[in-house]
Coordinates of C-alpha atoms in Angstrom, one line a residue:
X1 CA -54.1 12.2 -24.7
X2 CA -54.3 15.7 -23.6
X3 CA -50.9 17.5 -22.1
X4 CA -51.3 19.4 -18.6
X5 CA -51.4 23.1 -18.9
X6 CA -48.3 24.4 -16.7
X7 CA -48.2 28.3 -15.9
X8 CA -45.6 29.8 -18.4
X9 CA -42.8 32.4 -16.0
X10 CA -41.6 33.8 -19.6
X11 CA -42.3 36.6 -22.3
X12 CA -44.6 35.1 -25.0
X13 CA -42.0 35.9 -27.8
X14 CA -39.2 33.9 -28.2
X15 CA -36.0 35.6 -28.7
X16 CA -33.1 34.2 -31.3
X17 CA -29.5 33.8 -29.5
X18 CA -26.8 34.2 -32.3
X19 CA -24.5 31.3 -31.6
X20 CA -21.7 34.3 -32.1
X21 CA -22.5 36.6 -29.3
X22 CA -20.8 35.3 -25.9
X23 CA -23.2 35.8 -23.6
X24 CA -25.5 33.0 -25.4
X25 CA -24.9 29.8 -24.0
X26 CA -25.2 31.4 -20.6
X27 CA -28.1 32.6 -21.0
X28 CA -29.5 29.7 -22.8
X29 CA -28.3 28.2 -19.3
X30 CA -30.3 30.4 -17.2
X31 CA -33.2 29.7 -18.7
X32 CA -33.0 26.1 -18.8
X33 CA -32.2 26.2 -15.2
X34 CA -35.1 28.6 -14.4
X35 CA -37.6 25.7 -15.9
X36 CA -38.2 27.3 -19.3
X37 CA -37.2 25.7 -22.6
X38 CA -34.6 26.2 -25.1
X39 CA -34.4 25.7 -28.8
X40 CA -30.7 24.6 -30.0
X41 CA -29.4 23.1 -33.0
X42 CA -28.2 19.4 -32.9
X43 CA -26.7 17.5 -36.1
X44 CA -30.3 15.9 -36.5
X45 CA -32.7 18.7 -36.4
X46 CA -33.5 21.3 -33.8
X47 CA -34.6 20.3 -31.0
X48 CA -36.5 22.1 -27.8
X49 CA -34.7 21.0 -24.8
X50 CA -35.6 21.3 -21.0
X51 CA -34.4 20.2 -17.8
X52 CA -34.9 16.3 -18.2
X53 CA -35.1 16.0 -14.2
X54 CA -37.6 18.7 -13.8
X55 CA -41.9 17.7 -14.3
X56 CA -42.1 21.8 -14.6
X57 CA -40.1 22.3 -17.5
X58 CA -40.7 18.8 -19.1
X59 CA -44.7 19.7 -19.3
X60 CA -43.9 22.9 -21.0
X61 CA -41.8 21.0 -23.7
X62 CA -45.5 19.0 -24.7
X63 CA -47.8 22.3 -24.1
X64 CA -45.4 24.1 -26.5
X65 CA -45.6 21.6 -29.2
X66 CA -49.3 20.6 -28.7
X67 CA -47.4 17.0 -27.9
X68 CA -49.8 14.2 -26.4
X69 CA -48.0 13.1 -23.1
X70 CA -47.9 9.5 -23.9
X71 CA -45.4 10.2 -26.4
X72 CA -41.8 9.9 -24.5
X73 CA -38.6 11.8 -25.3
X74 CA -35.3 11.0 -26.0
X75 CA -32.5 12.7 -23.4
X76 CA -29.6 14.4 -24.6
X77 CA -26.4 14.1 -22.4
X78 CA -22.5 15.6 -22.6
X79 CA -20.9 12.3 -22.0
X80 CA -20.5 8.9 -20.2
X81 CA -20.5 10.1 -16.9
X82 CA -23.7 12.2 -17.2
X83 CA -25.4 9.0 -19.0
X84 CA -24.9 6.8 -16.2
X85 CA -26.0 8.9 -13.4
X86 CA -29.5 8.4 -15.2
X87 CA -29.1 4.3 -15.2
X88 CA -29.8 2.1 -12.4
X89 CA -26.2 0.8 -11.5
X90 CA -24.0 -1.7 -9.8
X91 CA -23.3 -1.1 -6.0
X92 CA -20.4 1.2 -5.3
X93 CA -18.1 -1.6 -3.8
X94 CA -18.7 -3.6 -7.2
X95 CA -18.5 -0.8 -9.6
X96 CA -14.5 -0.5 -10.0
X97 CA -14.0 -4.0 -10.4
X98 CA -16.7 -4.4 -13.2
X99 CA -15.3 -1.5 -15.0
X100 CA -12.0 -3.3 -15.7
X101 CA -13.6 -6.5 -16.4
X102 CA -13.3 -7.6 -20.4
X103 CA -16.6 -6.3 -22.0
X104 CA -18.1 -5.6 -18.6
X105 CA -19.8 -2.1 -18.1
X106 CA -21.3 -0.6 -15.3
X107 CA -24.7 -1.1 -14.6
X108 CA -27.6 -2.0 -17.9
X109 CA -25.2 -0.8 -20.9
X110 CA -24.8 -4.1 -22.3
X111 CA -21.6 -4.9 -24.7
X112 CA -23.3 -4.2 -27.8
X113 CA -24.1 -1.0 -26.7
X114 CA -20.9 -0.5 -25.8
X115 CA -20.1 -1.2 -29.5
X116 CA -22.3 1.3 -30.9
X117 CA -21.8 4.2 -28.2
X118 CA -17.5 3.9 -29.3
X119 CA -18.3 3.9 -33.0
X120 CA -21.5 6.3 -33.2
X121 CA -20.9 8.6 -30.0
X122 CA -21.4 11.5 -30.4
X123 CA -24.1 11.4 -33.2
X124 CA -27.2 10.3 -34.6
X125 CA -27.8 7.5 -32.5
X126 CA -30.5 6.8 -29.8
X127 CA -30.0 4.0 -27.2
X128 CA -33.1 2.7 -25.4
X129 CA -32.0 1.4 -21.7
X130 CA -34.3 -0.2 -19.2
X131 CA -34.6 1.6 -16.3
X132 CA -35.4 -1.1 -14.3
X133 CA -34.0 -2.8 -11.4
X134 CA -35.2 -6.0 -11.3
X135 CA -32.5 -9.3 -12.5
X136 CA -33.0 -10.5 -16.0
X137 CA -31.5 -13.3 -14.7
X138 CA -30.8 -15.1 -11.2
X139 CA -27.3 -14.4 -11.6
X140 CA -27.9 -10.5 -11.7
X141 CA -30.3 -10.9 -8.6
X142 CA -30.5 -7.9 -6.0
X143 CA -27.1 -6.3 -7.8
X144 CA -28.7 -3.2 -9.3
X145 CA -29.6 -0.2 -7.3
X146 CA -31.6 3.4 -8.5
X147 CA -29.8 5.9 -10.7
X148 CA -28.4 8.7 -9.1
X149 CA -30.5 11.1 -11.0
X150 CA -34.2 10.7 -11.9
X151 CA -35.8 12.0 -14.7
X152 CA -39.2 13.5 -14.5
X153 CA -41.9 10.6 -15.3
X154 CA -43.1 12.4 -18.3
X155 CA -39.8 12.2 -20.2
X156 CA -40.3 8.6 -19.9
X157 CA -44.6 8.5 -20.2
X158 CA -44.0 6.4 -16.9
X159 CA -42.3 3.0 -18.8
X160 CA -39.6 1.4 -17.4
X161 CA -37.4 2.7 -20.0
X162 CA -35.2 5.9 -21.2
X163 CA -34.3 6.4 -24.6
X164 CA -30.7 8.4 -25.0
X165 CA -28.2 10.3 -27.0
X166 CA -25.1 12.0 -27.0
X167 CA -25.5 14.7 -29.9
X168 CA -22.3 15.8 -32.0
X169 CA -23.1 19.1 -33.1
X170 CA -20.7 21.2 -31.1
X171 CA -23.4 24.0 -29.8
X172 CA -25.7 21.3 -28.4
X173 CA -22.6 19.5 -26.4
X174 CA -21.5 23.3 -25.0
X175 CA -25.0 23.7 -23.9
X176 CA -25.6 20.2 -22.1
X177 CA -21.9 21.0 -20.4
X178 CA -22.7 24.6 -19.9
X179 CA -26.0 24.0 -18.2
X180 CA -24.7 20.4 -16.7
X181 CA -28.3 18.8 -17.6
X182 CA -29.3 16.2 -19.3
X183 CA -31.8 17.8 -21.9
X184 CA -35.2 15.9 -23.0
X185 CA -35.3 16.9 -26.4
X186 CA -37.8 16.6 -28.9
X187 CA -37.8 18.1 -32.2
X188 CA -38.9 21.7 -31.6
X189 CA -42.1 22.1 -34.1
X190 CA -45.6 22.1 -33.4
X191 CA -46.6 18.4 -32.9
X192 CA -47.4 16.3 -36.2
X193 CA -45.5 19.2 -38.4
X194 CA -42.4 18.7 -40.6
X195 CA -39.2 18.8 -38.7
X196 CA -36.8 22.2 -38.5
X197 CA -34.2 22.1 -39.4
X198 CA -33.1 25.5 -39.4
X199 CA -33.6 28.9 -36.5
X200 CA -36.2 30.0 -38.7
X201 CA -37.9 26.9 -38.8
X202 CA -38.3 26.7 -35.1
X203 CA -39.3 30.9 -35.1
X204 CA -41.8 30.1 -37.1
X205 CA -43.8 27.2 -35.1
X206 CA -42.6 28.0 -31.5
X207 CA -41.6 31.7 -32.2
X208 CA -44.9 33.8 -30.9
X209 CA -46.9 31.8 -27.9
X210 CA -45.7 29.1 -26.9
X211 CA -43.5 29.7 -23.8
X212 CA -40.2 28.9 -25.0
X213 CA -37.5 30.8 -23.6
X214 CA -35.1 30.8 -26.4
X215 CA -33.7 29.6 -29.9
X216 CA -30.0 29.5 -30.2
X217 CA -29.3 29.6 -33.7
X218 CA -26.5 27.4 -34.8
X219 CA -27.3 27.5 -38.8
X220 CA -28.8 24.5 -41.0
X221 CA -28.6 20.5 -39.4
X222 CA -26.2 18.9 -41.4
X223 CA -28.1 15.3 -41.5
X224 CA -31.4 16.8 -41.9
X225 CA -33.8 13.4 -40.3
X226 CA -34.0 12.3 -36.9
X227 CA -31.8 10.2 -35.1
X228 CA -31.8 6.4 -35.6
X229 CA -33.5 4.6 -32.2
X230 CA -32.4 1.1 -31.3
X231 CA -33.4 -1.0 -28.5
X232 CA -32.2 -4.3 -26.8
X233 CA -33.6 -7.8 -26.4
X234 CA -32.6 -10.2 -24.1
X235 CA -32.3 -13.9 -24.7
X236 CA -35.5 -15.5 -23.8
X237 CA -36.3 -17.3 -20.8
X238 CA -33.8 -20.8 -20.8
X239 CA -32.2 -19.5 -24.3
X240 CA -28.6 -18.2 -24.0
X241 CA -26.6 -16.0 -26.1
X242 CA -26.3 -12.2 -25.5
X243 CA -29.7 -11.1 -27.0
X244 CA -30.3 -9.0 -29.9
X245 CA -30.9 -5.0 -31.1
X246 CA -33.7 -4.3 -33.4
X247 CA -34.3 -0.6 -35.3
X248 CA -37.2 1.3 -33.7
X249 CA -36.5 4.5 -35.7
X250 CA -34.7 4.1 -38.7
X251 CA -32.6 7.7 -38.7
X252 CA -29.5 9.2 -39.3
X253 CA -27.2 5.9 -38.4
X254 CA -28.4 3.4 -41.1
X255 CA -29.2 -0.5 -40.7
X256 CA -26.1 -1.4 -43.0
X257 CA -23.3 0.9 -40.7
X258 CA -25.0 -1.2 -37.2
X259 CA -25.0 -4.2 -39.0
X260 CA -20.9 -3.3 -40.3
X261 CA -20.5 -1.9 -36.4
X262 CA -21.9 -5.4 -34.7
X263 CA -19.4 -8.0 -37.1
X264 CA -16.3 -5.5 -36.4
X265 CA -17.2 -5.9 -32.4
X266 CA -17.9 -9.6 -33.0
X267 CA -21.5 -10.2 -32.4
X268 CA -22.0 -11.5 -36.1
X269 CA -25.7 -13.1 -36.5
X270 CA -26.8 -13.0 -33.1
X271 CA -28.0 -9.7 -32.9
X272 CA -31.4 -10.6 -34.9
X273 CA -33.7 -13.3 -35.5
X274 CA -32.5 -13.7 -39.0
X275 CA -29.2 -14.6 -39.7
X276 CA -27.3 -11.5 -39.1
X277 CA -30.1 -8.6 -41.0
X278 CA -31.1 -5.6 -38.1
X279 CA -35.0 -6.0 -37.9
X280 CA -36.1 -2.3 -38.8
X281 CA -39.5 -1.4 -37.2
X282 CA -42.2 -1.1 -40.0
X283 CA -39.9 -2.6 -42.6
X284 CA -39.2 -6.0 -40.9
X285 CA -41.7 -6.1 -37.9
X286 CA -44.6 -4.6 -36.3
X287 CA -46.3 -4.6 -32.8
X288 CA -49.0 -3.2 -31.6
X289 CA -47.6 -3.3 -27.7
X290 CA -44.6 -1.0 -28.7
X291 CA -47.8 1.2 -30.7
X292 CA -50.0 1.1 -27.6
X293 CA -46.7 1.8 -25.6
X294 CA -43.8 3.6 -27.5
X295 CA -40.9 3.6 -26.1
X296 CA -39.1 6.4 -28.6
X297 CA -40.9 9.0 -30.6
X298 CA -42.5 8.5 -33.7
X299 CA -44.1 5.4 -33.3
X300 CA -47.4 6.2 -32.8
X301 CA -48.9 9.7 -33.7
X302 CA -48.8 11.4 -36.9
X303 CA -46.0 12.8 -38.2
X304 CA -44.2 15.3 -40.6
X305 CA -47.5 16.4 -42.5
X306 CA -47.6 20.0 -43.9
X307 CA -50.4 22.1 -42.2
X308 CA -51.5 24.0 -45.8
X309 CA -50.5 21.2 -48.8
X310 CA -50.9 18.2 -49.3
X311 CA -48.1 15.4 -50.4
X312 CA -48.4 12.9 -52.3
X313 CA -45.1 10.1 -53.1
X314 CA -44.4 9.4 -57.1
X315 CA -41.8 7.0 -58.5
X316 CA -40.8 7.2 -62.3
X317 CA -40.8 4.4 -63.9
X318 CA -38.2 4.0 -67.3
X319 CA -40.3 1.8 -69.3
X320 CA -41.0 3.2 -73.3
X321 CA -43.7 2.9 -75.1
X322 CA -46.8 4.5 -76.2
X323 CA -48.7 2.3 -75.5
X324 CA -47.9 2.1 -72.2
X325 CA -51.3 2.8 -69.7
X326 CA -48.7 5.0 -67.7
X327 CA -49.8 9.0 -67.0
X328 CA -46.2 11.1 -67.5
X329 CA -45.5 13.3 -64.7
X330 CA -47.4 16.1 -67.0
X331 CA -50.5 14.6 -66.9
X332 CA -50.4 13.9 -63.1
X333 CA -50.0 17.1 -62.5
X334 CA -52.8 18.1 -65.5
X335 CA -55.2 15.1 -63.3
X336 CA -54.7 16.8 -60.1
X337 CA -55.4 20.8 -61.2
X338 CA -58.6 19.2 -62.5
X339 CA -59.9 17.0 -59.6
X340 CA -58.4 19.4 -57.0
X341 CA -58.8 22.8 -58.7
X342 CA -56.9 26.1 -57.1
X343 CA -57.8 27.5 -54.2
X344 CA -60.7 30.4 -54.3
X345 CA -60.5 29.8 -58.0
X346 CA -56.5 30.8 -58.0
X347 CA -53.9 29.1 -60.2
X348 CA -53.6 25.5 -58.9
X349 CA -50.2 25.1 -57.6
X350 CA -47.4 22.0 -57.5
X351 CA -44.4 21.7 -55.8
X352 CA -42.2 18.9 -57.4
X353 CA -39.2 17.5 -54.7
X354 CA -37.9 15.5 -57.4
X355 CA -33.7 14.6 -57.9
X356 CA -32.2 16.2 -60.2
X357 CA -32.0 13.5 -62.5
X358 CA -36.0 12.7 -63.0
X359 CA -35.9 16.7 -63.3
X360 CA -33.7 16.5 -65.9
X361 CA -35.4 13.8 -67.9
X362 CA -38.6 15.4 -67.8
X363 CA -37.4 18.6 -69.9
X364 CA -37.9 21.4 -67.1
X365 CA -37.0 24.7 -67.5
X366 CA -36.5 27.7 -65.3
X367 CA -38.9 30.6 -65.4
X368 CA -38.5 34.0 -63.0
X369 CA -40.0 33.9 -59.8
X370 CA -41.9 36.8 -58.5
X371 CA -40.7 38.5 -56.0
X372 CA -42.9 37.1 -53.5
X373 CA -42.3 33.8 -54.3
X374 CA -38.5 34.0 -54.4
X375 CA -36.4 32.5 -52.0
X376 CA -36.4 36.0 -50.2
X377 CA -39.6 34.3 -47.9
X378 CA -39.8 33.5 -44.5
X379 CA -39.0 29.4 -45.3
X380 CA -36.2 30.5 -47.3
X381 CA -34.0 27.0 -47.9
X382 CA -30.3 27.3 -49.3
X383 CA -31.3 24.6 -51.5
X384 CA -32.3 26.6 -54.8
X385 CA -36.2 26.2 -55.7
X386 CA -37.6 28.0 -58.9
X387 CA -40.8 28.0 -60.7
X388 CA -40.2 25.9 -63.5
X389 CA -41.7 25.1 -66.9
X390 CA -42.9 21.8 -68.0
X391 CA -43.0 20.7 -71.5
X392 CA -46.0 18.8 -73.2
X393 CA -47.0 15.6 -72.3
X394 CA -45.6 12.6 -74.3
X395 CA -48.0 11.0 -76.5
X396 CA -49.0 7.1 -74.8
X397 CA -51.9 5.2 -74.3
X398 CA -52.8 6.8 -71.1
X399 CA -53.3 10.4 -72.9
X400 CA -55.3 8.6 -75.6
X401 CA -57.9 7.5 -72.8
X402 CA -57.9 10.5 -71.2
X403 CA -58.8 12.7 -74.7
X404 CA -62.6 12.5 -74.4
X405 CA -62.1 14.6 -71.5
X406 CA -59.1 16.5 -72.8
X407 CA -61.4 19.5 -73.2
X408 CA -61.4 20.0 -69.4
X409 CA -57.9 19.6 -68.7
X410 CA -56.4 22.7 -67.6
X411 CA -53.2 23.9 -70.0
X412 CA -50.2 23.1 -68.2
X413 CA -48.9 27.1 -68.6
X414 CA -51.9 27.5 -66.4
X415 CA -50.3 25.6 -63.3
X416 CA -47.8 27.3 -61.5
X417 CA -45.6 24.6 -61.1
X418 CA -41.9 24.8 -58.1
X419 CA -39.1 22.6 -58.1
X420 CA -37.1 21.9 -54.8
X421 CA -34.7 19.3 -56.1
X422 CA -33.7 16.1 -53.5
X423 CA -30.4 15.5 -55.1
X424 CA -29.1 12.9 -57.0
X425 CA -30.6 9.9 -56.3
X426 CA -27.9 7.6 -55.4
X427 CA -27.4 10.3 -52.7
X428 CA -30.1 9.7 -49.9
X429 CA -28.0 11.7 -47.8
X430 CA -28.6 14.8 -50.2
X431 CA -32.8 14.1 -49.9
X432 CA -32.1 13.7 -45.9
X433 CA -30.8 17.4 -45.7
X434 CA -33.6 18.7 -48.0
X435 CA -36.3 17.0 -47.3
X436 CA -37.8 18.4 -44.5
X437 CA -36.7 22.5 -45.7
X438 CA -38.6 21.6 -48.9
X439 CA -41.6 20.4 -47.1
X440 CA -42.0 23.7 -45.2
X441 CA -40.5 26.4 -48.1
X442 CA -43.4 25.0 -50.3
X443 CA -45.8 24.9 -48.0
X444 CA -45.1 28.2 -46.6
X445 CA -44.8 30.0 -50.4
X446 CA -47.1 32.7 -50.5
X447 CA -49.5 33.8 -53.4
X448 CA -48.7 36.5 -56.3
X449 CA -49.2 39.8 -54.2
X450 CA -48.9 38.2 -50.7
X451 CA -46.0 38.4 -48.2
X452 CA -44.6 35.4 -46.5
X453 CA -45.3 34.7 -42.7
X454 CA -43.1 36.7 -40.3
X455 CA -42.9 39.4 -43.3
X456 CA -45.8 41.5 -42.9
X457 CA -45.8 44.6 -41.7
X458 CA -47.6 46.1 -39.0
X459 CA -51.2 45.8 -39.8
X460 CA -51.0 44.1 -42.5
X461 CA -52.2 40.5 -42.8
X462 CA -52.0 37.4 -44.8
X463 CA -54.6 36.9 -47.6
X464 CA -55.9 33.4 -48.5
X465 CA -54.1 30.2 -47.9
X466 CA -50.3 29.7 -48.2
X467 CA -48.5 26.7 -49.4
X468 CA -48.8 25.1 -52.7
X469 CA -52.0 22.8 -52.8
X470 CA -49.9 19.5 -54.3
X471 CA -46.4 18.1 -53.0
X472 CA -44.9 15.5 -55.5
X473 CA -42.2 13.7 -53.4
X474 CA -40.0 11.1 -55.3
X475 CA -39.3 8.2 -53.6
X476 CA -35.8 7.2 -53.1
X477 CA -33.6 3.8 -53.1
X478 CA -34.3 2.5 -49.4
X479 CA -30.6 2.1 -48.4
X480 CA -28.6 3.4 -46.3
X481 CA -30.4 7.2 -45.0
X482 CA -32.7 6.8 -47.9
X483 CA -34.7 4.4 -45.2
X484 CA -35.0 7.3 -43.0
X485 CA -36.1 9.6 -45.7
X486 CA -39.1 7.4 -46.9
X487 CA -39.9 7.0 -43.4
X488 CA -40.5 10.6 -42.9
X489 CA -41.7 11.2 -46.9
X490 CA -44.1 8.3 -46.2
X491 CA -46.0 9.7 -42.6
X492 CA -45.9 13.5 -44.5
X493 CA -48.4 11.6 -47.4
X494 CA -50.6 10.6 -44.7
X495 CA -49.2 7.3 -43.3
X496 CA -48.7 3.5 -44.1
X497 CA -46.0 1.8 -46.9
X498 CA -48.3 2.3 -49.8
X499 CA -50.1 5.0 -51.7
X500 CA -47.0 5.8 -54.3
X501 CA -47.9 6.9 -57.6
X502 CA -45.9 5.8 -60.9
X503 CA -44.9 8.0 -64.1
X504 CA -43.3 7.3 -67.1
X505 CA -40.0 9.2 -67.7

């Protein structure tokens, strides 16, 4: 769906606000309340947040990210007070003697919520409320009246729901305070592109162009993926109980820590369909009414996907044998220079986001980087990535059916071949951070002789295509974070739970 063109009032160039200079929350203030945009660092990622009462500043969030409109966004508020003036609520003369009521709260925040809000507030942690007033039940009839605030209909793509989160990072809580608005925040990259999670990772997308009015910089996101999205089921018509919460985004809150939250508070097994296990979306469940209609990003559209290389999930696999009709992770990346070939006849180029143990085990070594390719470039991540050296493949079966074409596999030494380790692999949380900086480092590295975008001089231009042409992502253990991280490694290969290629380590 296309997004409404909205006249932009700024500069095309966004300008970077140091989070050390004074003067920058105010002016990141300013600009917010003049209807512009503003990049700011959260614990997730960076997001680009506008005015969430405001259809002005709103529509510019979508026509700088090339977002479809149909794709809602999740508000950002400073607190409990701010959080309810956006949800319909209990008449005034009701409202103080709900509030000290055992497990009572004002308004839709049921007491699971509740539960979640005092153990995950502030943090990673979306809450999808229902915006609407009519009863769930005949014993709630006529008792809820309009927020006090109303956000713009686009924030919400006109459902009768608002997803929300109170953010921890301590920049993004001083500007929602600062500016006293609740921010509608989605990730601040060009729609369908991997996440930022740095300044120059939003500089780079939304920089030059785009009509935002700012980036405060605030350093690198110390979760790395997006924010986990729950929402809230009611009992069904005649059943009783106090409903359920199901996973709409796995994220930076895992399934296990809800689950842990929910038995603490007391809610036990009733909070799914099956005996006590959160339902994750995509995982557990599908449904094509929440993909026609999402009510939290990420549902629908594509997602995470390099603009220059393409990725491509791998999972090693420990069994021995040469006779096992297993390629090695050498003669993947031997298959792929052949079929795929270099660009313009150049050296065909891998990047490997592998931990640090299947590294390891595959023998690589270290070789010097040029200087173009250093981690001097634009994409520059603090996680160290090197041009490595692979060693020959191990003999097995797989090589021995391959060797009436050996003849036209390329040499290995003729692949330039880049590491960006995940981690170890019992760390998802490690992956989570690096994930998407690898992503865009790789795809951004530019060719022997080339400079990086954002490093050319004037006049002088890029040459060719950037970006490596293969992305070999490992798959991690899907627990805890790691479920987030396959999520995101999984839409960046081009979608759906399949499409993982095995190698023998």
């Amino acid at each position: 769906m296309s997004t409404s063109t909205i006249p932009i009032a700024s500069s095309s160039s966004s300008h970077l606000l140091p989070s050390s200079s004074p003067t920058s929350l105010s002016t990141a203030s300013s600009l917010l309340h003049a209807h512009l945009p503003v990049a700011f660092p959260t614990e997730t990622v960076y997001g680009l947040g506008a005015s969430a009462l405001s259809s002005i500043a709103v529509k510019r969030i979508f026509e700088a990210k090339g977002r479809p409109s149909d794709n809602p966004l999740i508000v950002h508020v400073g607190g409990r007070e701010m959080l309810e003036s956006l949800l319909p609520r209990l008449p005034e003369a009701e409202e103080g003697a709900d509030k000290k009521g055992k497990g009572r709260a004002v308004g839709p925040i049921n007491p699971m919520y509740e539960a979640l809000m005092q153990r995950f507030w502030p943090g990673p942690l979306s809450l999808v409320f229902s915006l609407s007033t009519t009863p769930s039940s005949s014993s709630d009839a006529s008792r809820l009246v309009p927020p006090r605030l109303t956000v713009a209909p686009e924030v919400t793509a006109s459902l009768p729901s608002l997803c929300v989160r109170m953010p921890s990072h301590p920049l993004a809580l001083s500007l929602i305070r600062h500016s006293n608005l609740p921010l509608a925040a989605p990730s601040a990259n060009l729609s369908s592109r991997p996440s930022p999670t740095s300044a120059q990772h939003v500089m780079a997308d939304l920089g030059e162009g785009r009509g935002v009015g700012a980036v405060l910089e605030g350093g690198e996101c110390d979760v790395g993926v997006e924010s986990t999205v729950v929402d809230y089921v009611p009992p069904a018509e005649g059943e009783s109980g106090e409903g359920r919460l199901r996973v709409l985004r796995a994220g930076g809150v895992s399934a296990e820590a809800i689950e842990s939250c929910l038995r603490d508070a007391g809610f036990g097994a009733s909070t799914s369909d099956e005996g006590g296990s959160i339902q994750v979306y995509s995982r557990d469940f599908k449904s094509t009414e929440l993909e026609a209609k999402p009510t939290t990003p990420g549902m629908k559209y594509k997602h995470y996907a390099p603009g220059n290389s393409k990725v491509v999930l791998v999972r090693p696999n420990g069994k021995k044998g040469e006779n096992e009709v297993m390629p090695s992770l050498q003669d993947l990346v031997q298959l792929a220079a052949l079929t795929q070939g270099g660009e313009d006849g150049g050296a065909f180029r891998v990047g490997l986001m592998l931990t640090t143990e299947t590294l390891a085990s595959v023998g690589s070594t270290p070789r010097p980087s040029s200087p173009a390719t250093a981690a001097s470039h634009s994409a520059a991540p603090a996680t160290p990535c090197e041009r490595i050296t692979l060693p020959p493949p191990p003999p097995s079966l797989f090589a021995q059916l391959a060797a009436g074409e050996e003849s036209n596999l390329p040499p290995l030494s003729a692949v330039e071949i880049y590491a960006y380790p995940l981690g170890e692999r019992s760390k998802p949380e490690q992956a989570a951070k690096r994930l998407f900086g690898g992503l865009r480092w790789l795809d951004a590295l530019p060719r022997a002789g080339e400079v990086a975008v954002g490093e050319e001089k004037p006049g002088e231009k890029q040459k060719g295509k950037e970006g490596v042409d293969l992305i070999l992502v490992e798959a991690v253990p899907e627990e805890g974070v790691g479920l987030a991280v396959m999520e995101r490694a999984r839409k960046a290969a081009g979608g759906g739970t399949g499409g993982e290629m095995e190698f023998r380590i």
